[in-house]
PDB file of C-alpha atoms in Angstrom:
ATOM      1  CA  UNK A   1    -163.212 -69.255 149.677  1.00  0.00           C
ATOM      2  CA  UNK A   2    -166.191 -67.285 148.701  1.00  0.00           C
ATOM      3  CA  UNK A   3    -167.800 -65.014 151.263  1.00  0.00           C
ATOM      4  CA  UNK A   4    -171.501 -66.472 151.811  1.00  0.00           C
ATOM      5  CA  UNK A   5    -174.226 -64.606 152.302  1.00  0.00           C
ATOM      6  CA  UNK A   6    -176.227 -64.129 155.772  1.00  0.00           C
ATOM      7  CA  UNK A   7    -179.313 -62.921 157.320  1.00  0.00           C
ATOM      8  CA  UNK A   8    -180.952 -59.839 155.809  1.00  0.00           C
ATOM      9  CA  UNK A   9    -179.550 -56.503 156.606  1.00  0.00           C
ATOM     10  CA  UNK A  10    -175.791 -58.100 156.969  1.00  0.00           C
ATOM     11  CA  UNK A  11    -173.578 -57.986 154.248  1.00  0.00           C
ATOM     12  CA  UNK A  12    -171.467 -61.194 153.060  1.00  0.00           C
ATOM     13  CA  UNK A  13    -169.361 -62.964 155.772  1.00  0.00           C
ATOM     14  CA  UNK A  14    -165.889 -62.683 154.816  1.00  0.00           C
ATOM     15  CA  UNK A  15    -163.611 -66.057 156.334  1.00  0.00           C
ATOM     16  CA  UNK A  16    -160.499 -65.527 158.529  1.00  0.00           C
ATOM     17  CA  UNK A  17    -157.357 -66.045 156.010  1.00  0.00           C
ATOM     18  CA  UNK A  18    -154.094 -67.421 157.470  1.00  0.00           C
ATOM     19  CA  UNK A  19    -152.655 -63.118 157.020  1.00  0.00           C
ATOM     20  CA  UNK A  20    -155.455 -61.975 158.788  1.00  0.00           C
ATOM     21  CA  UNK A  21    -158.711 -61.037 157.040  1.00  0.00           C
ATOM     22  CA  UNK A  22    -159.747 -60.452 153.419  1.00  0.00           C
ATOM     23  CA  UNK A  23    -159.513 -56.623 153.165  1.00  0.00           C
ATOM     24  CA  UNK A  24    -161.507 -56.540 149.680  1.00  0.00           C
ATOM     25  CA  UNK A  25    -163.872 -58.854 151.143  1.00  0.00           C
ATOM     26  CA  UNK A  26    -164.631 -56.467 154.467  1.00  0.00           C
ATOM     27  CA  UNK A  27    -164.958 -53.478 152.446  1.00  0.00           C
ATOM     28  CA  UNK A  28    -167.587 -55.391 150.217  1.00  0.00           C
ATOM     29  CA  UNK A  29    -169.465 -56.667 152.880  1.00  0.00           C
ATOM     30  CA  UNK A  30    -169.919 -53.273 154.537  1.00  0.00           C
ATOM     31  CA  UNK A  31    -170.750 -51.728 151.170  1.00  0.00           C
ATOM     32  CA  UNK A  32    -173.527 -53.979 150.208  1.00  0.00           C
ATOM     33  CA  UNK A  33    -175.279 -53.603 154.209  1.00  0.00           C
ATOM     34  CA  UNK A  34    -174.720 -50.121 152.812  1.00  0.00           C
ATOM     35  CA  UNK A  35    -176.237 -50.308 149.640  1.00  0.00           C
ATOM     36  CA  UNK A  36    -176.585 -48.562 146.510  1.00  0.00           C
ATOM     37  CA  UNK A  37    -174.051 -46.180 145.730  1.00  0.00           C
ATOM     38  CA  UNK A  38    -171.967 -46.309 148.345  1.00  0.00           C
ATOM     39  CA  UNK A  39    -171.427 -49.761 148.091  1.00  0.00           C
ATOM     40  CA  UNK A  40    -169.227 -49.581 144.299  1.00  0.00           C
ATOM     41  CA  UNK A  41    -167.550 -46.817 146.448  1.00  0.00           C
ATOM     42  CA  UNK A  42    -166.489 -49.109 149.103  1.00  0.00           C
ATOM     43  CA  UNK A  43    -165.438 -51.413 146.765  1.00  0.00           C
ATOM     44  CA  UNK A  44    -162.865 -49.381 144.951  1.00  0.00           C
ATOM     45  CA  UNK A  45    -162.054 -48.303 148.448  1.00  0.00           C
ATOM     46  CA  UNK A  46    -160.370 -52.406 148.306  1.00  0.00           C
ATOM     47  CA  UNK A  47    -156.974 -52.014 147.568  1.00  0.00           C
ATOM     48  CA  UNK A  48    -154.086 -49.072 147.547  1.00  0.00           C
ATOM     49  CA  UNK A  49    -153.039 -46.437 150.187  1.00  0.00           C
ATOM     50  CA  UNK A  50    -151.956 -42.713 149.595  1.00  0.00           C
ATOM     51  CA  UNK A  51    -155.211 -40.428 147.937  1.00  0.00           C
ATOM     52  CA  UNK A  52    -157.120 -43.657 147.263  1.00  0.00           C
ATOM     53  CA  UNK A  53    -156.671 -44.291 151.213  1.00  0.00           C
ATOM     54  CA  UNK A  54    -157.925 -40.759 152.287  1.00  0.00           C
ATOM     55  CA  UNK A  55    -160.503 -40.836 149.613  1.00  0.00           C
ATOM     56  CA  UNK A  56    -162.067 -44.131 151.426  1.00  0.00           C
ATOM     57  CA  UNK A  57    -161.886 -42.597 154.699  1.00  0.00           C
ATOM     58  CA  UNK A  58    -164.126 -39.211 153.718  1.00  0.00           C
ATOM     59  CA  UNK A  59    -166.354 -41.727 151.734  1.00  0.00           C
ATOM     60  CA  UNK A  60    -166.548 -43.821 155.283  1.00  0.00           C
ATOM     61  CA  UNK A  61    -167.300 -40.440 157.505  1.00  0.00           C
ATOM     62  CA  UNK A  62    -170.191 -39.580 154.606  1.00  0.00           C
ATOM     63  CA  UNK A  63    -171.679 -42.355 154.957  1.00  0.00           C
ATOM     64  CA  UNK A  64    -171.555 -42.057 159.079  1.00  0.00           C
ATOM     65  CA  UNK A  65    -173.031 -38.759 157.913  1.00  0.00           C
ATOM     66  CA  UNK A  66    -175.604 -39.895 155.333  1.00  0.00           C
ATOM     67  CA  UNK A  67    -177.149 -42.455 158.263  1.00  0.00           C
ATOM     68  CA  UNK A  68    -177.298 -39.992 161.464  1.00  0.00           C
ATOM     69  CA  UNK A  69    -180.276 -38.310 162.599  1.00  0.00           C
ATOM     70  CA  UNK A  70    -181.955 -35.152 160.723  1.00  0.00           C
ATOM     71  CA  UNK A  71    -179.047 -35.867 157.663  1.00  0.00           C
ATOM     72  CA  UNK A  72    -182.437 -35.461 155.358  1.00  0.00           C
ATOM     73  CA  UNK A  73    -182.939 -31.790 156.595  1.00  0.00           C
ATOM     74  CA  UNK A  74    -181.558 -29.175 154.689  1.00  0.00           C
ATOM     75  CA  UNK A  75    -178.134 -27.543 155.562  1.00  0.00           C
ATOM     76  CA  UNK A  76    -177.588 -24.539 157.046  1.00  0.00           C
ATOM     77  CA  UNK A  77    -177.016 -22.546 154.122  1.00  0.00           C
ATOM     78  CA  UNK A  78    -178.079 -19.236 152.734  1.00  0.00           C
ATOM     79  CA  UNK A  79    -179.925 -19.037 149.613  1.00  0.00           C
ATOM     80  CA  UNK A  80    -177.839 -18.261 146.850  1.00  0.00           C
ATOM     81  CA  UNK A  81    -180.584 -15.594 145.177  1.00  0.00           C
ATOM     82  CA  UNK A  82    -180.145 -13.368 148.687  1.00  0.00           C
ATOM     83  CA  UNK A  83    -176.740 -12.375 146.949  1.00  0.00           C
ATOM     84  CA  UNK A  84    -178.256 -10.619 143.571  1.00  0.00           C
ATOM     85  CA  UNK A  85    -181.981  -9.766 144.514  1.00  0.00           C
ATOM     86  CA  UNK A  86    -182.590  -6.701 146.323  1.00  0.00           C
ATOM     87  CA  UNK A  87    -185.565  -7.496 149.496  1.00  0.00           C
ATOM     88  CA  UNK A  88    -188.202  -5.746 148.390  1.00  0.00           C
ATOM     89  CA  UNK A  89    -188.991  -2.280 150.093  1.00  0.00           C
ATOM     90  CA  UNK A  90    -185.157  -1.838 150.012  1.00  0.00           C
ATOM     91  CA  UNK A  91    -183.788   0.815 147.291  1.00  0.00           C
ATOM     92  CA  UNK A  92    -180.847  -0.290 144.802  1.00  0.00           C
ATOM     93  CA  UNK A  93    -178.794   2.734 146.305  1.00  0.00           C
ATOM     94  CA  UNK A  94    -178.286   4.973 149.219  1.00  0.00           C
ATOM     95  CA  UNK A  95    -176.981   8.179 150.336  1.00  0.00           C
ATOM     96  CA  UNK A  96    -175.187   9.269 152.807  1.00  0.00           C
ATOM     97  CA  UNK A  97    -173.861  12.636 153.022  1.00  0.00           C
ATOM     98  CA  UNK A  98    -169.995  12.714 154.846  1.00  0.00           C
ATOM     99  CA  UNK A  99    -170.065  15.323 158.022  1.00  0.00           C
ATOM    100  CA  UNK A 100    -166.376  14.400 158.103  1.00  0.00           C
ATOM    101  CA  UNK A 101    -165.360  15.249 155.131  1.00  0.00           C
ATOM    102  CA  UNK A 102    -166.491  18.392 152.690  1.00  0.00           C
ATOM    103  CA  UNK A 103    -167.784  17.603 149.281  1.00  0.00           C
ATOM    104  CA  UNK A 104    -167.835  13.949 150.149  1.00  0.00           C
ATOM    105  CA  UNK A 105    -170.948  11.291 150.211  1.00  0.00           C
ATOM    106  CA  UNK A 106    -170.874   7.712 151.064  1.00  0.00           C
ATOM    107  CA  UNK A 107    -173.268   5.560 148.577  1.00  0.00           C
ATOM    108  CA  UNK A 108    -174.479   2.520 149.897  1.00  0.00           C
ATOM    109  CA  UNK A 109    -174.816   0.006 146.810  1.00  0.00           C
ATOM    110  CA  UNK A 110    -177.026  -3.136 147.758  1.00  0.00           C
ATOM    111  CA  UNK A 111    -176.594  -7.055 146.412  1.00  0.00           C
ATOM    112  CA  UNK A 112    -172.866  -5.499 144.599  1.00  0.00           C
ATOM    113  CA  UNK A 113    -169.699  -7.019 145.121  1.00  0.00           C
ATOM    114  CA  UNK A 114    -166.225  -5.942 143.760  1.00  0.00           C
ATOM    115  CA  UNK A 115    -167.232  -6.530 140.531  1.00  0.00           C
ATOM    116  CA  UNK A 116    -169.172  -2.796 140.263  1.00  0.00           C
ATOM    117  CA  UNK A 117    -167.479  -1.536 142.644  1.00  0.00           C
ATOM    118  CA  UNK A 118    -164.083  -1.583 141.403  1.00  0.00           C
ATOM    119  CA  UNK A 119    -165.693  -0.586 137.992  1.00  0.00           C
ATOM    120  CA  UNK A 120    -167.346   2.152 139.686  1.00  0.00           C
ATOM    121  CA  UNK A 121    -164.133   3.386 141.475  1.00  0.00           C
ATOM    122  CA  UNK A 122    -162.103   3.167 138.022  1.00  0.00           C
ATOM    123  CA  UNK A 123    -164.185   5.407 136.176  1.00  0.00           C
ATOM    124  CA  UNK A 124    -164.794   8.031 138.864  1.00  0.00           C
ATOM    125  CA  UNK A 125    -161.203   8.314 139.466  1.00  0.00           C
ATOM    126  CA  UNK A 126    -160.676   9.277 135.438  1.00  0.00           C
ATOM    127  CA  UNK A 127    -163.433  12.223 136.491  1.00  0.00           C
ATOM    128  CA  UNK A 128    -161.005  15.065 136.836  1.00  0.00           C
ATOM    129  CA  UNK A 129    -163.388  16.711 139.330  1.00  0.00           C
ATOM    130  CA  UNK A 130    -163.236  13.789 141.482  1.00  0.00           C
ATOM    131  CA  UNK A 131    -160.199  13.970 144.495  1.00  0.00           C
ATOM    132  CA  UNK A 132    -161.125  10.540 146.107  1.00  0.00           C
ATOM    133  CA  UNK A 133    -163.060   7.407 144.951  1.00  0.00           C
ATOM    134  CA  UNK A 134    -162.847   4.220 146.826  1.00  0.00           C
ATOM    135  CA  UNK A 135    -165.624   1.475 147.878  1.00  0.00           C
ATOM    136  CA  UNK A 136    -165.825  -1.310 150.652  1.00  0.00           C
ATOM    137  CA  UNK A 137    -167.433  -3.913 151.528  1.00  0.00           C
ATOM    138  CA  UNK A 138    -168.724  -3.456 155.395  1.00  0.00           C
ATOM    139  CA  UNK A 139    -168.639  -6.891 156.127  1.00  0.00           C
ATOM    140  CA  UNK A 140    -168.226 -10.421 154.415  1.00  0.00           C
ATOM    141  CA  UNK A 141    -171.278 -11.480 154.925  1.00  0.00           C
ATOM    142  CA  UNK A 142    -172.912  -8.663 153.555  1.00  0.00           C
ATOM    143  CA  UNK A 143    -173.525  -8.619 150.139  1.00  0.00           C
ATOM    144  CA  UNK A 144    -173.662  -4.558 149.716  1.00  0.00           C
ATOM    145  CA  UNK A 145    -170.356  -2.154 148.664  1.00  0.00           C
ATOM    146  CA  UNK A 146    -169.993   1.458 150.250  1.00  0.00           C
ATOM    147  CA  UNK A 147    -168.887   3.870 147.661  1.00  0.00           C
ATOM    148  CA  UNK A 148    -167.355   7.199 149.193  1.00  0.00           C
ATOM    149  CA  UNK A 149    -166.710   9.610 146.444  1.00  0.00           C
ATOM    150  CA  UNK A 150    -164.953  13.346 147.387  1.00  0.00           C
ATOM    151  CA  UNK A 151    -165.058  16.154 144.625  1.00  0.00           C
ATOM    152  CA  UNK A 152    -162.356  18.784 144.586  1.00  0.00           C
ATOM    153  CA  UNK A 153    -163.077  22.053 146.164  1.00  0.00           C
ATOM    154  CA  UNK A 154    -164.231  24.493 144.379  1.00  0.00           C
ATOM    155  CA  UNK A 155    -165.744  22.046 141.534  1.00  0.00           C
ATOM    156  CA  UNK A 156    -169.494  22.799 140.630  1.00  0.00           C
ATOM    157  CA  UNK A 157    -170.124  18.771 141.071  1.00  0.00           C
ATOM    158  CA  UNK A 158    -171.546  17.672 143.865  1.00  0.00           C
ATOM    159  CA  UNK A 159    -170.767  13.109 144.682  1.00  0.00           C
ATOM    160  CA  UNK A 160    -173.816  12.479 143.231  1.00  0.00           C
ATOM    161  CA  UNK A 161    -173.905  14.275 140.216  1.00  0.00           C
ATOM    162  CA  UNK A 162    -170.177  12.587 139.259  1.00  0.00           C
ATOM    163  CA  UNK A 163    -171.640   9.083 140.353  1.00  0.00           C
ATOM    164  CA  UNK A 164    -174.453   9.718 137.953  1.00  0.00           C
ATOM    165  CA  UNK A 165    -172.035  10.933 135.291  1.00  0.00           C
ATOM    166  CA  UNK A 166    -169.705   7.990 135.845  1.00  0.00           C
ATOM    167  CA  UNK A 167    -172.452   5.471 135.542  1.00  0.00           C
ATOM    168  CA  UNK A 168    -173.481   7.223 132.328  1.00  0.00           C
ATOM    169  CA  UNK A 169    -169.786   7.092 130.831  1.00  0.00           C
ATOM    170  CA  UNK A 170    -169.337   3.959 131.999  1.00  0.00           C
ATOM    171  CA  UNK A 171    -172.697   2.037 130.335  1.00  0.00           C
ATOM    172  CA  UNK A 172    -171.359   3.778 127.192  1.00  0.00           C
ATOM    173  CA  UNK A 173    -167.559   2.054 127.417  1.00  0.00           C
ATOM    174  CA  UNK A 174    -170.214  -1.252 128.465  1.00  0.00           C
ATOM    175  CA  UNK A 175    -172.353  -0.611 125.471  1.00  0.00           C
ATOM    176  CA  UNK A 176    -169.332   0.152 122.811  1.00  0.00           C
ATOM    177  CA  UNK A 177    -167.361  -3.223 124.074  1.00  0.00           C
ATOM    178  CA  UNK A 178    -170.461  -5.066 123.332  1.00  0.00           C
ATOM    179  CA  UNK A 179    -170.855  -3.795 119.737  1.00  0.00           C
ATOM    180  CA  UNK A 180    -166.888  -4.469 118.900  1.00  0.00           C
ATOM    181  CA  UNK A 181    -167.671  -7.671 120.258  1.00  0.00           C
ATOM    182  CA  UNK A 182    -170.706  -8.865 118.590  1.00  0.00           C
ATOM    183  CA  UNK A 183    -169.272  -7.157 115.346  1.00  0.00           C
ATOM    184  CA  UNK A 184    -165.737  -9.499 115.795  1.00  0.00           C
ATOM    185  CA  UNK A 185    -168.055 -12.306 116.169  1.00  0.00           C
ATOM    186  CA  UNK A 186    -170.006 -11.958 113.435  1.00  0.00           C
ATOM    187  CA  UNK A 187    -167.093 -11.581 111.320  1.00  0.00           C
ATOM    188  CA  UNK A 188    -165.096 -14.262 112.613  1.00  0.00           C
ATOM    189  CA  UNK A 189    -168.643 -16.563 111.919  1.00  0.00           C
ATOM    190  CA  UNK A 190    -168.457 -15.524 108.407  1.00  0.00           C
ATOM    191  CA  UNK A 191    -164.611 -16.141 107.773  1.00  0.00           C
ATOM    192  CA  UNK A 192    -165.249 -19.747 109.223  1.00  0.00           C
ATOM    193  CA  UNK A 193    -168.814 -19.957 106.857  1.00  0.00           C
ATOM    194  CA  UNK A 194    -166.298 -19.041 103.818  1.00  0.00           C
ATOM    195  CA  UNK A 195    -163.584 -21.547 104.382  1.00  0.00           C
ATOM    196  CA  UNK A 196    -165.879 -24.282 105.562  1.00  0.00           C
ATOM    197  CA  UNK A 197    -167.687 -23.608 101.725  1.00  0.00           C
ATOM    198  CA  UNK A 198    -164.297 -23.652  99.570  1.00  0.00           C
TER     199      UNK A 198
END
């Protein structure tokens, strides 16, 4: 028999079969009291077990979600530009000279993540004046790395004169792979030009 509708704000009565209940029909009639989107999500939620099963359940505890109090506010979330812009009044980079160590400064780089830093710690370590290069990151939720660079005794360098010349060295590698680069393209652009025209 076909489910008739009710009063407003109830979905579509579903009648007692001699097996029980109409499953298909139950999951209809909560998705259209629902409404809207949730309500063709309820509906595939009609038949199978397995994924499709779990899958219905998380789209049932959303929708508990969706409906409780304050679910309009905005999460609890950072904002994602707080993890590249530096707050303003804050420098790009600090120093810290080492009492532990001679010859050795720690750099504070801010809104840097492993991506420069292991860069960084690459190309000082090819710096034959350079005994120890390594970075951190203090904590997780910190979005800063901690450079510590250690120059051989003896060597005229100080850490922040082979920092500066291993930022130089290394914008020159940057600045060479994106000439080979654009150069491939552009070649590779004409080959295709040349066999698309015979």
């Amino acid at each position: 028999a076909a489910p008739h509708t009710p009063a407003q704000g109830q979905g579509p009565r579903c009648p007692p079969r001699a097996d029980g209940f109409d499953r298909a029909c139950l999951l209809t009639s909560l998705g259209a009291a629902l409404g809207g989107a949730e309500r063709r999500g309820w509906a595939r939620c009609a038949g199978g077990g397995g994924a499709r099963a779990r899958g219905c359940r998380r789209l049932k505890r959303s929708a508990a979600m969706a409906r409780a109090p304050g679910a309009s506010q905005a999460m609890n979330t950072p904002n994602r530009l707080d993890a590249i812009i530096v707050p303003e009044g804050t420098p790009k980079i600090t120093a810290t000279v080492d009492e532990r160590l001679a010859d050795a400064a720690t750099f504070r780089i801010y809104r840097e993540d492993h991506t420069v830093g292991n860069l960084l710690r690459m190309q000082l370590l090819r710096d034959p004046a350079i005994r120890f290069a390594g970075y951190r990151i203090p904590h997780p939720l910190e979005k800063d790395i901690e450079v510590l660079i250690q120059v051989k005794d003896g060597a005229s360098d100080t850490p922040l004169a082979a920092l500066d010349r291993s930022v130089s060295s290394l914008d020159a590698e940057l600045k060479w792979l994106k000439e080979k680069y654009e150069k491939s393209l552009l070649e590779l652009q004409r080959r295709k030009d040349v066999e698309f025209d015979e």
